[in-house]
Coordinates of C-alpha atoms in Angstrom, one line a residue:
X7 CA -29.6 15.2 -8.8
X8 CA -32.3 13.4 -6.9
X9 CA -32.4 14.1 -3.1
X10 CA -31.3 10.7 -2.0
X11 CA -28.3 9.3 -3.8
X12 CA -26.5 6.2 -2.2
X13 CA -22.8 5.4 -2.5
X14 CA -20.9 2.1 -1.3
X15 CA -17.3 2.5 0.0
X16 CA -15.5 -0.7 0.2
X17 CA -12.6 -0.4 2.7
X18 CA -12.3 1.4 6.0
X19 CA -8.6 2.8 5.8
X20 CA -7.7 6.2 5.3
X21 CA -8.7 6.5 1.7
X22 CA -12.2 4.9 2.4
X23 CA -12.8 7.1 5.5
X24 CA -11.8 10.1 3.7
X25 CA -14.1 9.4 0.8
X26 CA -16.9 8.6 3.3
X27 CA -16.4 11.8 5.2
X28 CA -16.3 14.1 2.1
X29 CA -19.5 12.2 0.6
X30 CA -21.5 12.4 3.8
X31 CA -20.5 16.1 4.0
X32 CA -22.1 16.6 0.6
X33 CA -25.4 15.1 1.7
X34 CA -24.9 11.6 0.2
X35 CA -26.0 8.3 1.9
X36 CA -22.9 6.2 2.3
X37 CA -22.6 2.5 3.1
X38 CA -19.2 1.6 4.3
X39 CA -18.0 -1.8 4.2
X40 CA -14.8 -3.1 6.0
X41 CA -13.4 -6.7 6.3
X42 CA -12.3 -5.7 9.9
X43 CA -13.4 -2.9 12.4
X44 CA -12.2 0.3 10.5
X45 CA -9.6 1.1 13.3
X46 CA -7.9 -2.4 12.5
X47 CA -7.5 -1.4 8.8
X48 CA -3.8 -1.7 7.5
X49 CA -3.6 2.2 7.6
X50 CA -3.1 1.9 11.3
X51 CA 0.3 0.3 10.6
X52 CA 1.8 3.3 8.9
X53 CA 4.5 4.8 11.0
X54 CA 6.5 7.4 9.4
X55 CA 4.5 10.4 8.3
X56 CA 2.8 12.4 5.7
X57 CA 4.5 14.6 3.2
X58 CA 3.5 18.0 2.4
X59 CA 5.8 21.1 1.4
X60 CA 4.8 23.3 4.2
X61 CA 8.5 24.8 4.1
X62 CA 8.5 25.7 7.8
X63 CA 12.3 25.5 7.9
X64 CA 12.9 27.9 5.1
X65 CA 14.6 25.4 2.9
X66 CA 13.1 26.6 -0.3
X67 CA 10.8 23.7 -0.5
X68 CA 7.4 23.9 -2.6
X69 CA 4.8 21.9 -4.0
X70 CA 6.6 21.9 -7.2
X71 CA 9.7 20.3 -5.8
X72 CA 7.4 17.9 -4.0
X73 CA 6.0 17.1 -7.3
X74 CA 9.4 16.8 -9.1
X75 CA 10.8 14.4 -6.4
X76 CA 7.6 12.4 -6.7
X77 CA 7.6 11.6 -10.3
X78 CA 11.3 11.3 -10.4
X79 CA 11.0 8.7 -7.8
X80 CA 8.4 6.9 -9.7
X81 CA 10.6 6.8 -12.8
X82 CA 8.2 9.3 -14.6
X83 CA 5.5 6.6 -14.6
X84 CA 3.1 8.5 -12.4
X85 CA 0.3 10.5 -13.8
X86 CA 1.5 14.1 -13.7
X87 CA -1.7 16.3 -13.5
X88 CA -3.2 14.3 -10.6
X89 CA 0.4 14.1 -8.8
X90 CA 0.7 17.9 -9.1
X91 CA -2.6 18.5 -7.7
X92 CA -1.9 16.1 -4.8
X93 CA 1.3 18.0 -3.9
X94 CA -0.6 21.2 -4.2
X95 CA -3.2 20.0 -1.7
X96 CA -0.8 18.3 0.6
X97 CA -0.2 21.3 3.0
X98 CA -4.0 22.0 3.4
X99 CA -4.7 18.3 4.1
X100 CA -1.9 18.4 6.9
X101 CA -3.6 21.3 8.5
X102 CA -6.9 19.8 8.2
X103 CA -5.7 16.9 10.0
X104 CA -4.1 19.2 12.7
X105 CA -7.4 20.8 13.2
X106 CA -9.0 17.3 13.5
X107 CA -6.8 16.8 16.5
X108 CA -4.1 14.6 15.3
X109 CA -1.3 15.0 17.8
X110 CA 1.6 15.8 15.3
X111 CA 5.1 16.4 16.9
X112 CA 5.9 19.9 17.3
X113 CA 9.1 22.2 17.6
X114 CA 10.0 24.0 20.7
X115 CA 8.2 27.0 19.2
X116 CA 5.0 25.0 18.9
X117 CA 5.1 24.7 15.1
X118 CA 4.6 21.5 13.3
X119 CA 7.7 19.3 13.2
X120 CA 8.9 17.8 9.9
X121 CA 11.6 15.3 9.1
X122 CA 13.4 14.1 6.0
X123 CA 12.3 11.1 4.2
X124 CA 14.0 8.8 1.4
X125 CA 14.1 10.4 -2.2
X126 CA 14.3 14.1 -1.1
X127 CA 16.8 16.6 0.5
X128 CA 13.8 18.6 2.2
X129 CA 12.2 18.3 5.6
X130 CA 8.6 17.7 4.4
X131 CA 7.2 15.0 6.5
X132 CA 4.9 15.7 9.2
X133 CA 4.7 13.0 11.7
X134 CA 2.9 11.9 15.0
X135 CA 5.8 10.0 16.7
X136 CA 6.1 6.6 14.9
X137 CA 2.4 5.9 14.9
X138 CA 1.2 8.5 12.4
X139 CA -1.1 6.2 10.5
X140 CA -2.8 5.2 13.6
X141 CA -3.6 8.7 14.6
X142 CA -4.7 9.8 11.2
X143 CA -7.1 6.8 11.2
X144 CA -8.5 7.3 14.6
X145 CA -9.1 11.0 13.7
X146 CA -11.0 10.5 10.5
X147 CA -13.1 7.6 12.2
X148 CA -14.2 10.2 14.6
X149 CA -15.4 12.4 11.9
X150 CA -17.2 9.5 10.2
X151 CA -18.8 8.7 13.5
X152 CA -20.4 12.1 13.6
X153 CA -22.1 11.3 10.3
X154 CA -23.2 7.8 11.6
X155 CA -25.0 9.6 14.5
X156 CA -26.7 11.9 11.8
X157 CA -27.7 8.8 9.7
X158 CA -25.6 9.7 6.8
X159 CA -23.2 6.8 7.1
X160 CA -23.9 3.1 7.8
X161 CA -21.0 0.9 8.6
X162 CA -20.8 -2.8 7.6
X163 CA -17.9 -4.1 9.6
X164 CA -16.9 -7.6 9.3
X165 CA -18.1 -8.0 5.7
X166 CA -16.1 -9.3 2.8
X167 CA -16.5 -8.0 -0.9
X168 CA -17.2 -10.8 -3.1
X169 CA -18.3 -9.0 -6.5
X170 CA -19.9 -6.3 -8.4
X171 CA -23.5 -5.7 -9.4
X172 CA -23.7 -4.3 -13.0
X173 CA -26.6 -2.8 -15.1
X174 CA -27.2 -4.1 -18.5
X175 CA -25.1 -1.3 -19.9
X176 CA -22.0 -2.5 -17.9
X177 CA -22.1 0.2 -15.3
X178 CA -21.5 -0.7 -11.6
X179 CA -24.5 -0.2 -9.5
X180 CA -23.9 -2.2 -6.4
X181 CA -21.9 -5.0 -4.7
X182 CA -22.1 -8.4 -3.2
X183 CA -20.8 -9.0 0.2
X184 CA -20.8 -11.7 2.7
X185 CA -21.2 -11.3 6.6
X186 CA -18.4 -13.1 8.0
X187 CA -20.2 -14.0 11.3
X188 CA -23.3 -15.5 10.0
X189 CA -21.8 -16.2 6.4
X190 CA -24.8 -14.7 4.9
X191 CA -24.4 -13.4 1.3
X192 CA -26.4 -10.2 0.2
X193 CA -26.3 -7.8 -2.8
X194 CA -26.5 -4.1 -2.1
X195 CA -27.5 -1.6 -4.6
X196 CA -26.0 1.9 -5.0
X197 CA -25.6 4.7 -7.5
X198 CA -21.7 4.3 -7.4
X199 CA -19.1 2.2 -5.8
X200 CA -15.5 3.2 -4.4
X201 CA -13.0 0.6 -3.9
X202 CA -10.5 1.6 -1.1
X203 CA -9.1 -2.0 -0.2
X204 CA -5.4 -1.5 -0.1
X205 CA -2.5 -3.5 -1.4
X206 CA -1.9 -7.2 -2.2
X207 CA 1.1 -7.9 0.0
X208 CA -0.1 -11.3 1.2
X209 CA 0.5 -12.6 -2.2
X210 CA 4.2 -12.7 -1.3
X211 CA 3.5 -14.3 2.1
X212 CA 5.8 -12.5 4.7
X213 CA 5.4 -8.9 3.9
X214 CA 5.0 -6.0 6.1
X215 CA 1.3 -6.0 5.2
X216 CA -1.5 -7.3 7.4
X217 CA -2.9 -10.5 6.7
X218 CA -6.1 -9.0 5.5
X219 CA -4.2 -7.5 2.5
X220 CA -4.9 -10.4 0.1
X221 CA -5.7 -8.1 -3.0
X222 CA -8.9 -10.2 -3.5
X223 CA -11.3 -7.3 -4.1
X224 CA -9.2 -5.8 -6.7
X225 CA -8.5 -9.1 -8.3
X226 CA -12.3 -9.6 -8.4
X227 CA -12.9 -6.2 -10.2
X228 CA -10.0 -7.0 -12.5
X229 CA -11.7 -10.5 -13.5
X230 CA -15.1 -8.5 -13.9
X231 CA -13.4 -6.3 -16.6
X232 CA -11.6 -3.5 -14.8
X233 CA -8.3 -2.8 -16.2
X234 CA -5.2 -3.2 -14.0
X235 CA -2.3 -0.9 -14.3
X236 CA 1.5 -1.5 -13.6
X237 CA 0.9 -4.9 -11.9
X238 CA 4.3 -5.7 -11.5
X239 CA 5.3 -2.5 -9.6
X240 CA 5.6 -3.8 -6.1
X241 CA 7.8 -1.9 -3.5
X242 CA 10.3 -3.6 -1.4
X243 CA 11.0 -1.6 1.8
X244 CA 14.6 -2.0 2.8
X245 CA 14.3 -2.2 6.5
X246 CA 12.0 -4.8 8.0
X247 CA 12.3 -7.6 10.8
X248 CA 12.0 -11.0 9.2
X249 CA 9.5 -13.2 11.1
X250 CA 8.1 -16.7 10.6
X251 CA 4.5 -15.3 10.2
X252 CA 5.2 -11.8 8.7
X253 CA 7.8 -9.0 8.5
X254 CA 7.7 -6.2 11.0
X255 CA 8.4 -2.8 9.4
X256 CA 11.2 -0.6 10.8
X257 CA 10.0 2.8 9.4
X258 CA 11.9 4.9 7.2
X259 CA 11.7 7.7 9.9
X260 CA 14.6 5.7 11.6
X261 CA 16.8 6.7 8.7
X262 CA 15.3 10.1 8.6
X263 CA 16.4 10.8 12.3
X264 CA 20.0 9.7 11.4
X265 CA 20.1 6.0 11.3
X266 CA 22.7 4.5 9.1
X267 CA 23.0 1.2 7.2
X268 CA 26.2 -0.6 7.4
X269 CA 27.8 -4.1 7.7
X270 CA 31.2 -5.2 9.0
X271 CA 33.9 -5.0 6.3
X272 CA 34.8 -8.6 7.2
X273 CA 31.6 -10.6 7.1
X274 CA 33.2 -13.2 9.7
X275 CA 33.7 -10.4 12.2
X276 CA 31.8 -11.7 15.1
X277 CA 32.6 -8.8 17.5
X278 CA 29.5 -7.1 19.1
X279 CA 28.5 -4.5 16.6
X280 CA 28.4 -1.7 19.0
X281 CA 32.3 -2.5 19.7
X282 CA 33.3 -2.3 16.1
X283 CA 35.3 0.8 15.2
X284 CA 34.5 3.1 12.4
X285 CA 37.3 1.8 10.3
X286 CA 35.8 -1.7 10.3
X287 CA 32.4 -0.8 9.1
X288 CA 31.2 -0.4 5.6
X289 CA 28.5 2.3 5.1
X290 CA 27.6 1.2 1.7
X291 CA 24.6 3.6 1.0
X292 CA 26.9 6.6 2.0
X293 CA 29.6 5.4 -0.2
X294 CA 26.9 4.7 -2.9
X295 CA 25.5 8.4 -2.9
X296 CA 27.1 10.9 -0.5
X297 CA 24.6 13.3 -1.1
X298 CA 21.3 11.2 -0.4
X299 CA 23.2 8.8 1.8
X300 CA 20.9 6.5 3.8
X301 CA 17.9 8.3 2.4
X302 CA 18.1 7.3 -1.1
X303 CA 14.7 6.2 -2.5
X304 CA 13.4 2.8 -1.3
X305 CA 13.9 0.8 -4.5
X306 CA 17.7 1.8 -4.5
X307 CA 18.3 1.0 -0.9
X308 CA 16.6 -2.3 -1.0
X309 CA 18.4 -3.5 -4.1
X310 CA 21.8 -2.2 -2.4
X311 CA 21.1 -4.4 0.6
X312 CA 20.1 -7.3 -1.7
X313 CA 23.5 -7.0 -3.6
X314 CA 25.5 -6.6 -0.4
X315 CA 24.0 -9.8 1.1
X316 CA 24.1 -11.7 -2.4
X317 CA 27.9 -11.0 -2.3
X318 CA 28.3 -12.5 1.0
X319 CA 28.9 -9.4 2.8
X320 CA 25.9 -9.4 5.1
X321 CA 26.2 -9.7 8.9
X322 CA 27.8 -13.0 9.5
X323 CA 27.5 -13.6 5.9
X324 CA 23.6 -13.8 6.3
X325 CA 20.7 -11.9 4.8
X326 CA 20.9 -9.1 7.2
X327 CA 22.5 -5.7 7.7
X328 CA 22.8 -3.2 10.5
X329 CA 20.5 -0.2 10.9
X330 CA 22.1 1.7 13.5
X331 CA 21.0 4.5 15.7
X332 CA 23.2 3.9 18.7
X333 CA 25.3 7.1 17.6
X334 CA 22.4 9.3 18.3
X335 CA 22.7 8.8 22.1
X336 CA 26.2 7.7 22.5
X337 CA 28.0 10.3 20.3
X338 CA 25.5 13.0 19.5
X339 CA 24.2 13.3 23.0
X340 CA 20.5 12.9 22.1
X341 CA 18.6 11.8 25.1
X342 CA 16.6 8.7 25.3
X343 CA 13.5 10.7 25.9
X344 CA 13.9 12.7 22.8
X345 CA 14.7 9.6 20.7
X346 CA 11.7 7.7 22.0
X347 CA 9.5 11.0 21.4
X348 CA 10.1 10.6 17.7
X349 CA 10.7 6.8 17.2
X350 CA 9.1 4.9 20.2
X351 CA 6.5 3.0 18.3
X352 CA 9.2 1.6 15.9
X353 CA 11.8 0.9 18.7
X354 CA 9.2 -0.8 20.8
X355 CA 8.3 -3.3 18.0
X356 CA 12.0 -4.1 17.5
X357 CA 12.6 -4.8 21.2
X358 CA 9.4 -6.6 21.5
X359 CA 10.5 -9.2 18.7
X360 CA 14.3 -9.1 18.9
X361 CA 14.8 -8.7 22.6
X362 CA 17.4 -5.9 22.1
X363 CA 17.4 -2.3 22.8
X364 CA 17.9 -0.4 19.5
X365 CA 19.3 2.7 21.3
X366 CA 22.3 0.5 22.6
X367 CA 22.4 -2.2 19.9
X368 CA 22.2 -1.9 16.1
X369 CA 19.1 -3.4 14.5
X370 CA 19.3 -6.2 12.1
X371 CA 17.2 -5.8 9.1
X372 CA 16.5 -7.1 5.4
X373 CA 14.1 -5.9 2.8
X374 CA 10.6 -7.1 2.6
X375 CA 7.5 -6.6 0.2
X376 CA 5.8 -3.4 1.5
X377 CA 3.6 -1.6 -0.9
X378 CA 1.6 -2.1 -4.2
X379 CA 2.2 0.7 -6.5
X380 CA 0.1 -1.0 -9.2
X381 CA -3.6 -1.2 -9.0
X382 CA -6.8 -0.6 -10.6
X383 CA -6.4 1.9 -13.5
X384 CA -8.2 5.1 -12.9
X385 CA -8.8 8.0 -15.1
X386 CA -8.6 11.8 -14.7
X387 CA -9.4 14.8 -17.0
X388 CA -7.4 17.8 -17.6
X389 CA -8.9 21.4 -17.7
X390 CA -8.0 24.2 -20.2
X391 CA -5.0 25.3 -18.1
X392 CA -3.5 21.6 -18.3
X393 CA -4.3 21.0 -14.5
X394 CA -6.6 18.6 -13.4
X395 CA -10.5 19.4 -13.8
X396 CA -12.0 19.1 -10.3
X397 CA -15.5 18.8 -11.6
X398 CA -15.0 15.9 -13.8
X399 CA -16.8 12.5 -13.3
X400 CA -13.7 10.9 -14.8
X401 CA -11.5 11.6 -11.8
X402 CA -10.6 8.4 -10.1
X403 CA -13.1 6.3 -12.2
X404 CA -12.0 2.9 -13.3
X405 CA -12.6 1.5 -16.7
X406 CA -16.2 0.3 -15.5
X407 CA -18.4 3.3 -15.2
X408 CA -19.7 4.0 -11.7
X409 CA -16.7 2.0 -10.2
X410 CA -14.1 4.3 -8.6
X411 CA -10.9 3.5 -6.6
X412 CA -8.8 5.4 -4.3
X413 CA -5.7 4.5 -2.1
X414 CA -3.2 1.8 -2.5
X415 CA -5.6 -0.3 -4.7
X416 CA -5.1 2.2 -7.5
X417 CA -2.2 2.9 -9.6
X418 CA -1.6 6.5 -10.8
X419 CA 0.3 8.4 -8.1
X420 CA 3.6 6.4 -7.5
X421 CA 4.8 5.1 -10.8
X422 CA 7.5 2.5 -10.4
X423 CA 8.4 3.5 -6.9
X424 CA 6.6 5.3 -4.0
X425 CA 8.5 7.9 -2.0
X426 CA 8.3 7.4 1.8
X427 CA 5.4 9.3 3.4
X428 CA 3.7 9.7 0.1
X429 CA 1.2 6.7 0.9
X430 CA -0.8 8.5 3.6
X431 CA -1.0 11.6 1.4
X432 CA -2.2 9.7 -1.5
X433 CA -4.8 7.8 0.4
X434 CA -6.3 11.0 1.8
X435 CA -6.1 13.0 -1.4
X436 CA -7.2 9.9 -3.6
X437 CA -10.3 9.6 -1.1
X438 CA -11.0 13.4 -1.4
X439 CA -10.7 13.7 -5.2
X440 CA -12.7 10.4 -5.7
X441 CA -15.5 11.8 -3.6
X442 CA -15.6 14.9 -6.0
X443 CA -15.6 12.6 -9.0
X444 CA -18.3 10.4 -7.4
X445 CA -20.5 13.7 -6.9
X446 CA -19.9 14.7 -10.5
X447 CA -20.9 11.3 -11.7
X448 CA -24.1 11.3 -9.6
X449 CA -25.1 14.6 -11.1
X450 CA -25.1 13.0 -14.5
X451 CA -27.3 10.1 -13.7
X452 CA -30.8 10.3 -14.9
X453 CA -32.1 7.4 -12.8
X454 CA -31.0 6.2 -9.2
X455 CA -30.3 2.9 -7.6
X456 CA -34.0 2.4 -7.0
X457 CA -34.4 1.7 -10.7
X458 CA -32.0 -1.2 -10.7
X459 CA -33.7 -4.4 -11.8
X460 CA -34.0 -6.8 -9.0
X461 CA -33.0 -9.6 -11.2
X462 CA -29.5 -8.0 -11.5
X463 CA -29.3 -8.0 -7.8
X464 CA -30.5 -11.5 -7.4
X465 CA -28.3 -12.8 -10.2
X466 CA -25.2 -11.4 -8.7
X467 CA -26.0 -12.8 -5.4
X468 CA -26.8 -16.2 -6.4
X469 CA -23.5 -16.4 -8.5
X470 CA -21.5 -15.7 -5.4
X471 CA -23.6 -18.0 -3.2
X472 CA -23.2 -20.9 -5.6
X473 CA -19.5 -20.3 -5.6
X474 CA -19.4 -20.4 -1.7
X475 CA -21.6 -23.4 -1.6
X476 CA -19.3 -25.3 -3.9
X477 CA -16.3 -24.3 -1.8
X478 CA -18.0 -25.7 1.4
X479 CA -18.7 -28.9 -0.4
X480 CA -15.1 -29.3 -2.0
X481 CA -13.6 -32.5 -1.1
X482 CA -10.4 -32.2 -2.8
X483 CA -6.8 -33.1 -1.5
X484 CA -5.0 -29.8 -1.5
X485 CA -4.5 -27.7 1.5
X486 CA -5.1 -23.9 0.9
X487 CA -2.7 -22.8 3.2
X488 CA 0.0 -24.9 1.9
X489 CA -0.8 -23.8 -1.7
X490 CA -0.6 -20.1 -0.4
X491 CA 2.9 -20.8 0.9
X492 CA 3.9 -22.1 -2.4
X493 CA 2.5 -19.0 -4.1
X494 CA 4.5 -16.8 -1.7
X495 CA 7.8 -18.6 -2.5
X496 CA 7.2 -18.5 -6.3
X497 CA 6.5 -14.8 -6.2
X498 CA 9.3 -13.8 -3.7
X499 CA 12.0 -16.0 -5.3
X500 CA 11.1 -15.4 -8.9
X501 CA 9.1 -12.2 -9.1
X502 CA 10.7 -10.2 -6.2
X503 CA 13.5 -7.9 -6.0
X504 CA 15.5 -9.4 -8.9
X505 CA 13.6 -10.6 -12.0
X506 CA 15.2 -12.6 -14.7
X507 CA 13.7 -13.9 -17.8
X508 CA 14.1 -17.7 -17.1
X509 CA 12.7 -17.3 -13.5
X510 CA 9.6 -15.3 -14.9
X511 CA 9.0 -18.1 -17.4
X512 CA 9.3 -20.8 -14.8
X513 CA 6.9 -18.7 -12.5
X514 CA 4.2 -18.6 -15.3
X515 CA 4.2 -22.5 -15.3
X516 CA 4.1 -22.8 -11.7
X517 CA 1.3 -20.3 -11.3
X518 CA -0.8 -22.0 -13.8
X519 CA -0.1 -25.2 -11.9
X520 CA -1.2 -23.6 -8.6
X521 CA -4.4 -22.1 -10.2
X522 CA -5.5 -25.6 -11.2
X523 CA -4.6 -27.2 -7.9
X524 CA -6.6 -24.4 -6.0
X525 CA -9.7 -25.7 -7.5
X526 CA -8.9 -29.1 -5.9
X527 CA -8.8 -27.7 -2.2
X528 CA -9.9 -29.7 0.6
X529 CA -12.6 -27.8 2.8
X530 CA -11.2 -27.7 6.2
X531 CA -14.1 -26.3 7.9
X532 CA -17.7 -26.8 6.5
X533 CA -19.5 -24.8 9.5
X534 CA -22.0 -21.9 8.6
X535 CA -20.9 -19.7 11.3
X536 CA -17.6 -17.6 11.5
X537 CA -16.1 -19.9 9.0
X538 CA -12.5 -18.6 8.2
X539 CA -11.3 -21.5 6.0
X540 CA -13.8 -21.1 3.2
X541 CA -13.3 -17.3 2.7
X542 CA -9.4 -17.9 2.6
X543 CA -9.8 -20.9 0.0
X544 CA -12.0 -18.3 -2.1
X545 CA -9.5 -15.5 -1.7
X546 CA -6.5 -17.8 -2.7
X547 CA -8.1 -18.3 -6.2
X548 CA -8.3 -14.5 -6.7
X549 CA -4.7 -14.1 -5.2
X550 CA -3.3 -16.6 -7.8
X551 CA -5.2 -14.6 -10.6
X552 CA -3.6 -11.3 -9.3
X553 CA -0.2 -13.1 -9.0
X554 CA -0.3 -13.8 -12.7
X555 CA -0.4 -10.1 -13.4
X556 CA 2.2 -9.3 -10.8
X557 CA 4.5 -11.7 -12.7
X558 CA 4.5 -9.0 -15.4
X559 CA 4.4 -9.3 -19.3
X560 CA 7.8 -7.7 -19.9
X561 CA 10.3 -10.1 -18.7
X562 CA 14.0 -9.3 -18.0
X563 CA 16.2 -8.3 -15.0
X564 CA 14.7 -5.7 -12.7
X565 CA 17.8 -3.9 -11.6
X566 CA 19.4 -0.5 -11.1
X567 CA 20.9 0.6 -14.4
X568 CA 24.3 2.1 -14.5
X569 CA 28.1 1.5 -14.0
X570 CA 29.0 -0.7 -10.9
X571 CA 31.3 0.7 -8.3
X572 CA 34.5 -1.1 -7.5
X573 CA 32.9 -2.9 -4.6
X574 CA 30.3 -4.4 -6.7
X575 CA 27.3 -2.2 -5.8
X576 CA 25.3 -0.9 -8.7
X577 CA 25.5 2.9 -9.5
X578 CA 22.7 4.8 -7.7
X579 CA 20.2 5.7 -10.4
X580 CA 17.0 4.3 -11.8
X581 CA 15.8 1.1 -13.2
X582 CA 13.8 1.0 -16.4
X583 CA 10.9 -1.2 -15.7
X584 CA 8.4 -0.6 -18.4
X585 CA 8.7 0.1 -21.9
X586 CA 5.9 2.8 -22.5
X587 CA 5.1 6.1 -20.7
X588 CA 2.4 4.7 -18.3
X589 CA 3.7 1.2 -17.9
X590 CA 1.9 -1.9 -18.8
X591 CA -2.1 -2.1 -18.5
X592 CA -3.8 -5.3 -18.1
X593 CA -7.5 -6.6 -18.5
X594 CA -8.6 -10.3 -18.3
X595 CA -7.6 -12.1 -21.5
X596 CA -5.0 -9.7 -22.4

């Protein structure tokens, strides 16, 4: 391998930082592109923890049980060899983070503390209060900054990914990006590109995602020929605070520490919730499954809440139920200090936006779009023993040679439903294994990025420059922000927690109409410095293309199958969302 290889990593969250760190450690030059300062990446919002079967409680936990819970939770649509390897690596990754200085909570003996999360009966989630994502992101960024000082890493913060640069053989050899301060568009050559740009929650409008999570980079790769897997697999988190601008996540860690979901048996009972006796409360999840109780997997809990509210049994007959931790202090005697030590970040968010102390008053919550299980199709290769071959250049590579993906923007680890606290793990492991796949790919190259034809770079840049110039000159009548609100309404109401064939057919027509109208947007800002309107208009078109895939091609009700209980709740077992083993795969024109 030539001495000076160069790799571009797009996305500064956990997956991007892990890939960058590992590549830099291997002596590879890395250019890291991020839409925002890396410490503002959406990984910072993760609250609950990171899974790993360390088994410090002596519960008989193991990577094998972690693997079984993960693939069962995903309706067996996960890629099993990569998932097995991820679960085997999880304890080592947690201890690596511990050595980096992540302030994980600890037991009185000084050992790492683990909590339960949904979809499992074991305590396997390591956590740093309720700000685990922030602590992990900051720790990794400090490691990457060491390599910046050494000259191995060069950050491009405040740059928007616009497209790929390809060689004549179709392989990826760079990217086109735009500086969002000067609005300058440039092309950047590289030997390989790693996409780590997160999910597409903004398609649904008010999600728990940051407003930067448009899914635009993945949509661009999809439109340039990359296969997209399981696009309709979108996770609805059961507990969020609805808001006018976005939904605020109430972490699963609240239920992991003993939080209980309930509604008054009489929806018209207007007494203060803390004063209702147990006999007047309906703990619907505990009735649905007495073993898992409030820690059923997220898809089931979300659907149960949806059913309760659809039957008119929500709090005050509205779309909300109670998430209650008041008993921890009032009945179990847990001190406020201990509760805050474990959940302070979450409780602060609720108190800030709802003006109520959740230690004294039950929280009011409702499901919201949270995570994208689908994403860019990525490959893997098995060795002779059936396990993943760690030396294969196919690992984490998309259908475009030289283009890799890791984190929430790819599809193989979670299947139809992600278990809580597997997100941070899959981001870190995905970034790690992607770096190994990239290194193997670089070893197979006969020529480097220096040999890339300058015409390919210029053509890719000019294509994106012409698109941007056209957007600046656009004089249509449509407001891009109003169109986005319509897009969110279509997806949430027709492609959200409940999907029916007639709604999906209607959604297809409405999305085609939105796509046509998006080409007639009025340009709200024609300035050539820090212009926020034009990039949003551009992203809107990519979001609509992704929405068409998210709608899915296998219409039918998305529901939990099984015999209903007498109270109208569905039986607590799995829905079947796809007709084949891996779920649907999509490419443009399919």
